[in-house]
Amino acid sequence: MSIQAINVRNQFRGKVKEIIKGDVVSEVDVETPWGVVTSVITTRSVVDLGLAVGSDVVALVKSTEVSIAKV
């Protein structure tokens, strides 16, 4: 299967920088030209996708809420 189109507008191409594997979920850090994006996904998905440090990926970000904090 290949994706023909997707409705997610926030797409960041990058490379997997680090994977912190857990028993059930894992953290995947993706290095993009704009900084690091971290995703928490199931460890099964990490294995099924064949993710490893250096893998070329696209981080897709879709949210119904974006919070802002004043610093």
Coordinates of N, CA, C and O in Angstrom, one line a residue:
M1 N 0.8 -1.2 0.0 CA 0.0 0.0 0.0 C 0.9 1.2 0.0 O 1.9 1.3 0.7
S2 N 0.5 2.2 -0.8 CA 1.2 3.5 -0.8 C 0.1 4.6 -0.6 O -1.0 4.4 -1.1
I3 N 0.5 5.6 0.1 CA -0.4 6.7 0.4 C -0.5 7.6 -0.8 O 0.5 8.1 -1.3
Q4 N -1.7 7.8 -1.3 CA -2.0 8.7 -2.5 C -2.2 10.1 -2.0 O -1.7 11.0 -2.7
A5 N -2.8 10.3 -0.9 CA -3.1 11.6 -0.4 C -3.4 11.5 1.1 O -3.9 10.4 1.6
I6 N -3.2 12.5 1.9 CA -3.5 12.5 3.3 C -4.0 13.9 3.7 O -3.6 14.9 3.2
N7 N -4.9 13.9 4.7 CA -5.4 15.2 5.1 C -4.6 15.8 6.3 O -5.0 16.9 6.8
V8 N -3.5 15.2 6.7 CA -2.7 15.8 7.7 C -1.8 16.9 7.1 O -1.0 16.6 6.2
R9 N -1.9 18.1 7.5 CA -1.2 19.2 6.9 C 0.2 19.4 7.5 O 1.1 19.9 6.8
N10 N 0.4 19.0 8.8 CA 1.7 19.2 9.4 C 2.5 18.0 9.2 O 2.3 17.0 9.9
Q11 N 3.4 18.0 8.3 CA 4.3 16.9 7.9 C 5.7 17.3 8.0 O 6.1 18.3 7.3
F12 N 6.5 16.6 8.7 CA 7.9 16.9 8.9 C 8.8 15.8 8.5 O 8.8 14.7 9.1
R13 N 9.5 15.9 7.4 CA 10.5 14.9 7.0 C 11.7 14.9 7.9 O 12.2 16.0 8.2
G14 N 12.2 13.8 8.2 CA 13.4 13.7 9.0 C 14.0 12.3 9.1 O 13.5 11.4 8.4
K15 N 14.9 12.1 10.0 CA 15.5 10.9 10.3 C 15.4 10.5 11.7 O 15.4 11.4 12.6
V16 N 15.2 9.2 12.0 CA 15.1 8.8 13.4 C 16.4 9.0 14.1 O 17.5 8.6 13.6
K17 N 16.4 9.8 15.1 CA 17.6 10.1 15.9 C 17.8 9.2 17.0 O 18.9 8.8 17.3
E18 N 16.7 8.8 17.7 CA 16.8 7.9 18.9 C 15.5 7.1 19.1 O 14.4 7.7 18.8
I19 N 15.6 5.9 19.5 CA 14.4 5.1 19.9 C 14.6 4.6 21.3 O 15.6 4.0 21.6
I20 N 13.7 4.9 22.2 CA 13.7 4.4 23.6 C 12.6 3.4 23.7 O 11.4 3.8 23.8
K21 N 13.0 2.1 23.6 CA 12.0 1.1 23.6 C 11.5 0.7 25.0 O 12.3 0.5 25.9
G22 N 10.2 0.6 25.1 CA 9.6 0.0 26.3 C 8.9 -1.3 26.0 O 8.8 -1.7 24.8
D23 N 8.3 -1.9 27.0 CA 7.6 -3.2 26.8 C 6.4 -3.0 25.9 O 6.1 -3.8 25.0
V24 N 5.7 -1.9 26.1 CA 4.4 -1.6 25.4 C 4.5 -0.5 24.4 O 4.1 -0.5 23.3
V25 N 5.1 0.7 24.9 CA 5.2 1.9 24.1 C 6.7 2.3 24.0 O 7.5 1.9 24.9
S26 N 7.0 3.0 22.9 CA 8.4 3.5 22.7 C 8.3 4.9 22.3 O 7.4 5.4 21.8
E27 N 9.4 5.6 22.6 CA 9.6 7.0 22.2 C 10.5 7.0 21.0 O 11.5 6.4 21.0
V28 N 10.1 7.7 20.0 CA 10.8 7.9 18.7 C 11.1 9.3 18.5 O 10.2 10.1 18.3
D29 N 12.4 9.7 18.5 CA 12.8 11.1 18.3 C 13.2 11.2 16.8 O 14.0 10.4 16.3
V30 N 12.6 12.2 16.1 CA 12.8 12.4 14.7 C 13.5 13.8 14.6 O 13.0 14.8 15.0
E31 N 14.7 13.8 14.0 CA 15.5 15.0 13.7 C 14.9 15.6 12.4 O 15.0 14.9 11.4
T32 N 14.4 16.8 12.5 CA 13.9 17.5 11.3 C 14.8 18.8 11.1 O 15.5 19.2 12.0
P33 N 14.6 19.5 10.0 CA 15.4 20.7 9.8 C 14.9 21.8 10.8 O 15.7 22.8 11.1
W34 N 13.8 21.6 11.5 CA 13.3 22.6 12.4 C 13.4 22.2 13.9 O 13.0 22.8 14.8
G35 N 14.1 21.0 14.1 CA 14.3 20.5 15.5 C 13.8 19.1 15.6 O 13.5 18.5 14.6
V36 N 13.8 18.6 16.8 CA 13.4 17.2 17.1 C 11.9 17.2 17.4 O 11.4 17.9 18.2
V37 N 11.2 16.2 16.8 CA 9.8 15.9 17.0 C 9.8 14.5 17.7 O 10.5 13.6 17.2
T38 N 9.2 14.4 18.9 CA 9.1 13.1 19.6 C 7.7 12.5 19.5 O 6.7 13.2 19.7
S39 N 7.6 11.2 19.1 CA 6.4 10.5 19.1 C 6.4 9.3 20.0 O 7.4 8.7 20.1
V40 N 5.3 9.1 20.7 CA 5.1 7.9 21.5 C 4.2 7.0 20.8 O 3.0 7.3 20.6
I41 N 4.7 5.8 20.3 CA 4.0 4.9 19.6 C 4.2 3.5 20.2 O 5.1 3.3 21.0
T42 N 3.3 2.6 19.8 CA 3.5 1.2 20.4 C 4.8 0.6 19.9 O 5.3 0.9 18.8
T43 N 5.4 -0.2 20.8 CA 6.6 -0.9 20.4 C 6.4 -1.8 19.2 O 7.2 -2.0 18.4
R44 N 5.2 -2.4 19.2 CA 4.8 -3.2 18.0 C 4.9 -2.4 16.7 O 5.4 -3.0 15.7
S45 N 4.5 -1.2 16.7 CA 4.6 -0.4 15.5 C 6.0 -0.1 15.1 O 6.4 0.0 14.0
V46 N 6.9 0.1 16.1 CA 8.3 0.3 15.9 C 8.8 -0.9 15.1 O 9.5 -0.7 14.1
V47 N 8.5 -2.1 15.6 CA 9.0 -3.3 14.9 C 8.3 -3.5 13.6 O 9.0 -3.7 12.6
D48 N 7.0 -3.3 13.5 CA 6.3 -3.5 12.2 C 6.8 -2.5 11.1 O 6.8 -2.9 9.9
L49 N 7.1 -1.3 11.5 CA 7.6 -0.3 10.5 C 9.1 -0.5 10.2 O 9.6 0.1 9.3
G50 N 9.8 -1.3 11.0 CA 11.2 -1.5 10.8 C 12.0 -0.3 11.1 O 13.0 0.0 10.5
L51 N 11.6 0.5 12.1 CA 12.2 1.7 12.5 C 13.6 1.4 13.2 O 13.7 0.5 14.0
A52 N 14.6 2.2 12.8 CA 15.9 2.1 13.4 C 16.5 3.5 13.3 O 16.1 4.4 12.5
V53 N 17.5 3.8 14.1 CA 18.2 5.0 14.1 C 18.7 5.2 12.6 O 19.3 4.3 12.1
G54 N 18.4 6.4 12.1 CA 18.8 6.7 10.7 C 17.8 6.5 9.7 O 17.9 6.9 8.5
S55 N 16.6 5.8 10.1 CA 15.6 5.6 9.1 C 15.0 6.9 8.6 O 14.8 7.9 9.4
D56 N 14.7 7.1 7.3 CA 14.0 8.2 6.8 C 12.5 8.1 7.1 O 11.9 7.0 6.8
V57 N 11.9 9.1 7.7 CA 10.5 9.0 8.1 C 9.8 10.4 7.8 O 10.5 11.4 7.6
V58 N 8.5 10.4 7.9 CA 7.7 11.6 7.9 C 6.9 11.6 9.2 O 6.2 10.6 9.5
A59 N 7.1 12.6 10.0 CA 6.3 12.8 11.2 C 5.0 13.5 10.9 O 5.1 14.6 10.3
L60 N 3.9 12.9 11.1 CA 2.6 13.5 10.8 C 1.9 14.0 12.0 O 1.7 13.2 13.0
V61 N 1.6 15.3 12.1 CA 1.1 15.8 13.3 C -0.3 16.4 13.1 O -0.5 17.2 12.2
K62 N -1.3 15.8 13.7 CA -2.7 16.3 13.6 C -3.3 16.4 15.0 O -3.2 15.5 15.8
S63 N -3.8 17.5 15.3 CA -4.3 17.8 16.7 C -5.5 18.6 16.6 O -5.6 19.5 15.7
T64 N -6.4 18.4 17.5 CA -7.6 19.2 17.5 C -7.4 20.3 18.5 O -8.3 21.2 18.7
E65 N -6.3 20.3 19.2 CA -6.0 21.4 20.2 C -4.6 21.7 20.2 O -3.7 20.8 20.3
V66 N -4.3 23.0 20.3 CA -2.9 23.4 20.4 C -2.9 24.4 21.6 O -3.6 25.4 21.6
S67 N -2.1 24.1 22.6 CA -2.1 25.0 23.8 C -0.9 25.9 23.7 O 0.2 25.5 23.2
I68 N -1.0 27.1 24.2 CA 0.1 28.1 24.3 C 0.3 28.5 25.7 O -0.7 28.7 26.5
A69 N 1.6 28.6 26.1 CA 1.9 29.0 27.4 C 2.8 30.2 27.3 O 3.8 30.2 26.5
K70 N 2.6 31.3 28.1 CA 3.5 32.4 28.1 C 4.7 32.1 28.9 O 4.6 31.6 30.0
V71 N 5.9 32.5 28.4 CA 7.1 32.2 29.2 C 7.8 33.6 29.5 O 7.5 34.6 28.9

